[in-house]
Amino acid sequence: MKNSVIFGILIGVLSLIWLFVMRATGYNLTDSKASPIEYASILIPLVGLYFGVRNFRDGELKGNMGFLEALIQSFKILLVGGALAIFAGIVFINWGNPGSQDTTFQSFSGRIFGALLVGVIMAFGVSLLLTTKSNKVD
């Protein structure tokens, strides 16, 4: 569980930093359209998941990991990272820049739902990529 907490916190902190970078560069987060720079944020969970699951495989499982083990570890990392990112986003909306109305809960919740879908797809991809143990079903 320690591994998933560490890499989940990494994803959450990088997501919070990304929110401040987006605001500092002048991108408005209220539009329903995503700006092209927002697609770079996809790298945050990808990097966190890849290095988290790889660290789990190499450290705790001695290099021998099945698909289900990798998928469960990916979901643990996403659960911690997602909870922290949502909390950070709510704090950012309410207290990040008082007097600014550039982000609403509606636009933020849509982006979080999109991030959830992307995270689940990435969890399957990273799990397939890092699986070393084949499970035959005969």
Coordinates of C-alpha atoms in Angstrom, one line a residue:
M1 CA 0.0 0.0 0.0
K2 CA 3.0 2.3 0.6
N3 CA 3.9 2.2 -3.1
S4 CA 0.4 3.2 -4.2
V5 CA 0.2 6.1 -1.7
I6 CA 3.6 7.5 -2.7
F7 CA 2.8 7.5 -6.4
G8 CA -0.8 8.6 -5.9
I9 CA 0.5 11.6 -4.0
L10 CA 2.9 12.3 -6.8
I11 CA 0.0 12.3 -9.3
G12 CA -2.1 14.5 -7.0
V13 CA 0.7 17.1 -6.4
L14 CA 1.6 17.2 -10.1
S15 CA -2.1 17.8 -10.9
L16 CA -2.3 20.7 -8.5
I17 CA 0.9 22.2 -10.0
W18 CA -0.7 21.8 -13.4
L19 CA -3.8 23.8 -12.3
F20 CA -1.6 26.7 -11.3
V21 CA 0.5 26.4 -14.5
M22 CA -2.7 26.6 -16.6
R23 CA -3.9 29.7 -14.7
A24 CA -0.4 31.3 -14.8
T25 CA -0.2 30.9 -18.6
G26 CA -3.5 32.5 -19.1
Y27 CA -5.7 29.6 -20.1
N28 CA -9.3 29.9 -19.1
L29 CA -10.7 26.8 -17.6
T30 CA -14.4 27.7 -17.9
D31 CA -14.8 26.7 -21.6
S32 CA -16.2 23.4 -22.5
K33 CA -13.5 23.2 -25.1
A34 CA -10.1 22.0 -24.1
S35 CA -7.2 24.0 -25.2
P36 CA -4.4 22.0 -26.9
I37 CA -2.0 22.6 -24.0
E38 CA -4.5 20.7 -21.7
Y39 CA -3.8 17.5 -23.5
A40 CA -0.2 17.5 -22.1
S41 CA -1.8 16.9 -18.6
I42 CA -2.4 13.3 -19.8
L43 CA 1.3 12.6 -19.1
I44 CA 0.7 13.2 -15.3
P45 CA -1.2 9.9 -14.6
L46 CA 0.7 8.0 -17.3
V47 CA 4.1 8.8 -15.7
G48 CA 2.7 8.1 -12.2
L49 CA 1.1 4.8 -13.1
Y50 CA 4.0 3.6 -15.1
F51 CA 6.7 4.2 -12.5
G52 CA 4.4 3.2 -9.7
V53 CA 3.5 -0.2 -11.1
R54 CA 7.1 -0.8 -12.3
N55 CA 8.4 0.0 -8.8
F56 CA 5.8 -2.4 -7.4
R57 CA 6.7 -5.1 -9.8
D58 CA 10.5 -4.8 -9.4
G59 CA 10.5 -4.1 -5.7
E60 CA 7.8 -6.1 -4.0
L61 CA 7.2 -8.8 -6.5
K62 CA 10.8 -9.4 -7.6
G63 CA 10.0 -8.9 -11.3
N64 CA 7.2 -11.4 -11.5
M65 CA 3.8 -9.8 -11.8
G66 CA 0.5 -10.9 -13.4
F67 CA -2.0 -8.7 -15.2
L68 CA -4.5 -8.7 -12.3
E69 CA -1.9 -7.7 -9.8
A70 CA -0.8 -4.8 -12.0
L71 CA -4.4 -3.7 -12.6
I72 CA -5.2 -3.7 -8.9
Q73 CA -2.0 -1.7 -8.1
S74 CA -2.9 0.8 -10.9
F75 CA -6.4 1.3 -9.5
K76 CA -4.9 1.8 -6.0
I77 CA -2.6 4.5 -7.4
L78 CA -5.4 6.1 -9.3
L79 CA -7.7 6.1 -6.2
V80 CA -5.1 7.9 -4.1
G81 CA -4.1 10.3 -6.9
G82 CA -7.6 11.0 -8.0
A83 CA -8.9 11.7 -4.4
L84 CA -6.0 14.1 -3.9
A85 CA -6.4 15.8 -7.3
I86 CA -10.1 16.3 -6.7
F87 CA -9.5 17.8 -3.2
A88 CA -6.8 20.0 -4.6
G89 CA -9.0 21.1 -7.5
I90 CA -11.8 22.0 -5.1
V91 CA -9.4 24.0 -2.9
F92 CA -8.0 25.6 -6.1
I93 CA -11.5 26.7 -7.3
N94 CA -12.6 28.1 -3.9
W95 CA -9.4 29.6 -2.6
G96 CA -6.8 29.6 -5.4
N97 CA -7.5 33.1 -6.6
P98 CA -10.3 34.8 -4.7
G99 CA -12.4 37.1 -6.9
S100 CA -11.7 35.1 -10.0
Q101 CA -14.6 33.3 -11.6
D102 CA -12.6 31.4 -14.3
T103 CA -13.5 27.9 -13.1
T104 CA -16.9 26.6 -12.2
F105 CA -17.7 23.2 -10.6
Q106 CA -19.5 22.2 -13.7
S107 CA -16.5 22.6 -16.0
F108 CA -14.2 21.2 -13.4
S109 CA -16.4 18.1 -12.9
G110 CA -16.5 17.5 -16.6
R111 CA -12.7 17.6 -16.7
I112 CA -12.4 15.3 -13.7
F113 CA -14.7 12.7 -15.4
G114 CA -12.6 12.9 -18.5
A115 CA -9.5 12.3 -16.4
L116 CA -11.2 9.3 -14.8
L117 CA -11.8 7.7 -18.1
V118 CA -8.3 8.4 -19.3
G119 CA -6.9 7.0 -16.1
V120 CA -8.8 3.8 -16.4
I121 CA -7.7 3.3 -20.0
M122 CA -4.1 4.0 -18.9
A123 CA -4.4 1.6 -16.1
F124 CA -5.2 -1.2 -18.5
G125 CA -2.4 -0.2 -20.9
V126 CA 0.2 0.1 -18.2
S127 CA -0.9 -3.2 -16.7
L128 CA -0.6 -4.9 -20.1
L129 CA 2.8 -3.3 -20.7
L130 CA 4.3 -4.3 -17.4
T131 CA 2.9 -7.8 -17.0
T132 CA 5.7 -10.4 -16.9
K133 CA 3.8 -13.6 -15.7
S134 CA 1.5 -15.3 -18.2
N135 CA -1.6 -17.0 -17.0
K136 CA -2.6 -19.8 -19.2
V137 CA -6.3 -20.7 -19.3
D138 CA -6.7 -24.2 -20.7

